[in-house]
Amino acid sequence: MKTRDKILLASLELFNERGERNTTTNHIAAHLAISPGNLYYHFRNKSDIIYEIFQEYEKLVDYYLVIPDDRPLTVADMTFYLESVFDGLWSYRFFHRDLEYLLDCDPRLRSDYRDFTNRCLAAMKTIFEKLAEAGIVQEQPEELREVMALNIWLVVTNWMAFLKTAHGSTGDEGLSLTALKQGIYQVLTLEMPYLMPEYRDEVLAIREKYRPVLPEQRDSVVA
Amino acid sequence: MKTRDKILLASLELFNERGERNTTTNHIAAHLAISPGNLYYHFRNKSDIIYEIFQEYEKLVDYYLVIPDDRPLTVADMTFYLESVFDGLWSYRFFHRDLEYLLDCDPRLRSDYRDFTNRCLAAMKTIFEKLAEAGIVQEQPEELREVMALNIWLVVTNWMAFLKTAHGSTGDEGLSLTALKQGIYQVLTLEMPYLMPEYRDEVLAIREKYRPVLPEQRDSVVA
DNA sequence: CTATTATTAGAGTATATACTCTACTCAGTC
DNA sequence: GACTGAGTAGAGTATATACTCTAATAATAG
């Protein structure tokens, strides 16, 4: 594997584990057992590394959110969208953690991220539309779809942060797959009132699979 | 005004404007035209300043969320809760911006914040309960109230961040009161499906007042 | 084999950051 | 009028951070 790619990979790993703020370029180099000079041979600066990682993230999510235009959407599609998006979010979780600072540092990133957000919101709106066409959710006015999409976006992008702040101790330890998936439960709860009777039970059954074992795990998960 | 209080005030101001990460103790001292030594005479370290500001924030929100137990809740109460919470959020907006890092730095803060979150969620659940008793929203199972409260919490606490990231350029300039209040619109949209027919129109009229002028302001607000 | 280019090491730098230390002032008090 | 102690100034420190520079080595092309 090329050094350049190794740098990207190690950066992502360290950013996710310890936060971008706590990860210096020297740390990254040390982690790979290469010299700082070497790192700066491959990247002009730290921002460039972050920018490139963002672009991967963007590509991944765009790929996940492709909407078939030759067939109606199914409940399975909806589940897949949710699962995928949370997976993507998990893989690049450092990004949403320090989002505001990162955008302040890099105007390119700010404008790209804005476009990215709008693209995601638009995709969500289309998904709603097609779910309505498929008779899974009720038809809704354009405007409501828009506001709903935004609410779901807020829940999805901040679910991870909530888990990390609401739970005990410091790090990732407490963040299990179960907890992660409770995010899907949250989103499906938002959609619930809009489900068509014919599909209501099916979707509720899926939702049930993501229900947290404990109603609310408010204690530290560490032993 | 005592130097100590001036430090707290200036810190909050600078944190909100430029972010905690971009505000050093030296900046704070310079802003007040006092020496760094003086600042450190009043506070052991930066964390202590932040912790104390958080306690103010906590007190304010706790005060806002007091629930009357001698009378049923009204639609006006609900509006007041929403308005107040967004005001509080605005006054201490730096806090949610760098939340994860701040909690990593200070275990006291982490545990206090966890309690604070739980208190807020509990208050929201109680508010739902009392709104149902008052016939404003439908009775819901305990579990649904809990999940709904959490969704609203996510929308409320991250609304500001969304505005700052989704809009153009860098700073606060774009963040108008109108934009801020669109957050209330988002929350009321979440509640909409659960409104009782008798109050539906009244609440929808209130919601309408917070509707953004433009459906989606996706351009930079700066001239 | 040679020339060129890509890659790397590693010491070094300028700047910033959180924080300390010493000394001074000045209001109140015995 | 000496004494105390809260309050303040301001220079100073240890450390870290992002990044640079030079020189050496590996890879590759002609």
mmCIF file of C-alpha atoms in Angstrom, chain A residues 94-203:
data_model
loop_
_atom_site.group_PDB
_atom_site.id
_atom_site.type_symbol
_atom_site.label_atom_id
_atom_site.label_comp_id
_atom_site.label_asym_id
_atom_site.label_seq_id
_atom_site.Cartn_x
_atom_site.Cartn_y
_atom_site.Cartn_z
ATOM 1 C CA PHE A 94 -14.618 12.263 13.608
ATOM 2 C CA PHE A 95 -15.951 14.542 10.933
ATOM 3 C CA HIS A 96 -19.227 15.487 12.534
ATOM 4 C CA ARG A 97 -17.544 15.831 15.884
ATOM 5 C CA ASP A 98 -15.426 18.818 14.953
ATOM 6 C CA LEU A 99 -17.495 19.917 12.015
ATOM 7 C CA GLU A 100 -17.769 23.608 12.777
ATOM 8 C CA TYR A 101 -14.081 24.048 13.399
ATOM 9 C CA LEU A 102 -13.120 22.084 10.321
ATOM 10 C CA LEU A 103 -15.397 24.180 8.142
ATOM 11 C CA ASP A 104 -13.953 27.356 9.624
ATOM 12 C CA CYS A 105 -10.468 26.216 8.662
ATOM 13 C CA ASP A 106 -11.141 25.329 5.073
ATOM 14 C CA PRO A 107 -13.477 27.269 2.769
ATOM 15 C CA ARG A 108 -13.399 24.513 0.147
ATOM 16 C CA LEU A 109 -14.623 22.084 2.749
ATOM 17 C CA ARG A 110 -17.324 24.477 3.902
ATOM 18 C CA SER A 111 -18.758 24.917 0.474
ATOM 19 C CA ASP A 112 -18.435 21.232 -0.424
ATOM 20 C CA TYR A 113 -20.085 20.248 2.802
ATOM 21 C CA ARG A 114 -22.964 22.604 2.196
ATOM 22 C CA ASP A 115 -23.538 21.021 -1.186
ATOM 23 C CA PHE A 116 -23.231 17.602 0.363
ATOM 24 C CA THR A 117 -25.887 18.444 2.951
ATOM 25 C CA ASN A 118 -28.237 19.746 0.308
ATOM 26 C CA ARG A 119 -27.675 16.660 -1.794
ATOM 27 C CA CYS A 120 -28.492 14.398 1.144
ATOM 28 C CA LEU A 121 -31.593 16.367 2.010
ATOM 29 C CA ALA A 122 -32.726 16.237 -1.595
ATOM 30 C CA ALA A 123 -32.128 12.479 -1.692
ATOM 31 C CA MET A 124 -34.169 12.034 1.462
ATOM 32 C CA LYS A 125 -37.000 14.048 -0.004
ATOM 33 C CA THR A 126 -36.959 11.900 -3.115
ATOM 34 C CA ILE A 127 -36.924 8.758 -1.025
ATOM 35 C CA PHE A 128 -40.023 9.957 0.813
ATOM 36 C CA GLU A 129 -41.661 10.734 -2.469
ATOM 37 C CA LYS A 130 -40.948 7.302 -3.826
ATOM 38 C CA LEU A 131 -41.991 5.617 -0.605
ATOM 39 C CA ALA A 132 -45.297 7.420 -0.953
ATOM 40 C CA GLU A 133 -45.607 6.326 -4.579
ATOM 41 C CA ALA A 134 -44.996 2.776 -3.443
ATOM 42 C CA GLY A 135 -47.798 3.133 -0.921
ATOM 43 C CA ILE A 136 -45.516 2.672 2.078
ATOM 44 C CA VAL A 137 -45.906 6.126 3.557
ATOM 45 C CA GLN A 138 -48.662 8.685 3.110
ATOM 46 C CA GLU A 139 -48.432 11.291 0.382
ATOM 47 C CA GLN A 140 -47.278 14.525 1.935
ATOM 48 C CA PRO A 141 -46.951 18.050 0.665
ATOM 49 C CA GLU A 142 -43.521 18.933 -0.691
ATOM 50 C CA GLU A 143 -42.920 21.322 2.158
ATOM 51 C CA LEU A 144 -43.551 18.738 4.870
ATOM 52 C CA ARG A 145 -41.222 16.280 3.178
ATOM 53 C CA GLU A 146 -38.560 18.938 3.271
ATOM 54 C CA VAL A 147 -38.948 19.679 6.959
ATOM 55 C CA MET A 148 -39.110 15.990 7.813
ATOM 56 C CA ALA A 149 -35.955 15.302 5.849
ATOM 57 C CA LEU A 150 -34.206 18.008 7.809
ATOM 58 C CA ASN A 151 -35.357 16.584 11.128
ATOM 59 C CA ILE A 152 -34.149 13.157 10.171
ATOM 60 C CA TRP A 153 -30.834 14.611 9.031
ATOM 61 C CA LEU A 154 -30.410 16.240 12.425
ATOM 62 C CA VAL A 155 -31.193 13.041 14.276
ATOM 63 C CA VAL A 156 -28.954 10.914 12.094
ATOM 64 C CA THR A 157 -25.904 13.161 12.018
ATOM 65 C CA ASN A 158 -25.964 13.810 15.736
ATOM 66 C CA TRP A 159 -26.928 10.441 17.064
ATOM 67 C CA MET A 160 -23.328 9.356 17.516
ATOM 68 C CA ALA A 161 -22.433 12.531 19.335
ATOM 69 C CA PHE A 162 -25.372 12.053 21.635
ATOM 70 C CA LEU A 163 -24.253 8.557 22.526
ATOM 71 C CA LYS A 164 -20.749 9.702 23.268
ATOM 72 C CA THR A 165 -21.874 12.560 25.470
ATOM 73 C CA ALA A 166 -24.728 10.829 27.226
ATOM 74 C CA HIS A 167 -22.720 7.807 28.217
ATOM 75 C CA GLY A 168 -20.099 7.339 30.861
ATOM 76 C CA SER A 169 -16.338 7.755 30.862
ATOM 77 C CA THR A 170 -14.391 8.907 27.860
ATOM 78 C CA GLY A 171 -14.042 6.954 24.703
ATOM 79 C CA ASP A 172 -15.507 4.651 22.173
ATOM 80 C CA GLU A 173 -15.635 1.669 24.502
ATOM 81 C CA GLY A 174 -19.299 2.119 25.318
ATOM 82 C CA LEU A 175 -20.322 2.552 21.714
ATOM 83 C CA SER A 176 -21.630 -0.816 20.704
ATOM 84 C CA LEU A 177 -23.403 -1.773 17.535
ATOM 85 C CA THR A 178 -26.618 -2.022 19.494
ATOM 86 C CA ALA A 179 -26.339 1.563 20.624
ATOM 87 C CA LEU A 180 -25.474 2.664 17.118
ATOM 88 C CA LYS A 181 -28.531 0.986 15.729
ATOM 89 C CA GLN A 182 -30.821 2.582 18.217
ATOM 90 C CA GLY A 183 -30.386 5.529 15.892
ATOM 91 C CA ILE A 184 -32.439 3.673 13.317
ATOM 92 C CA TYR A 185 -35.076 3.135 15.957
ATOM 93 C CA GLN A 186 -35.168 6.883 16.529
ATOM 94 C CA VAL A 187 -35.579 7.638 12.845
ATOM 95 C CA LEU A 188 -38.284 5.043 12.328
ATOM 96 C CA THR A 189 -40.129 6.544 15.263
ATOM 97 C CA LEU A 190 -40.158 9.831 13.399
ATOM 98 C CA GLU A 191 -41.633 8.160 10.336
ATOM 99 C CA MET A 192 -44.175 6.122 12.240
ATOM 100 C CA PRO A 193 -47.099 8.523 12.102
ATOM 101 C CA TYR A 194 -46.859 8.673 8.338
ATOM 102 C CA LEU A 195 -46.881 4.966 7.601
ATOM 103 C CA MET A 196 -49.703 3.547 5.493
ATOM 104 C CA PRO A 197 -51.806 0.951 7.338
ATOM 105 C CA GLU A 198 -50.821 -1.769 4.834
ATOM 106 C CA TYR A 199 -47.147 -1.481 5.700
ATOM 107 C CA ARG A 200 -47.395 -0.282 9.251
ATOM 108 C CA ASP A 201 -46.885 -3.670 10.873
ATOM 109 C CA GLU A 202 -44.001 -4.601 8.624
ATOM 110 C CA VAL A 203 -42.104 -1.405 9.346
#
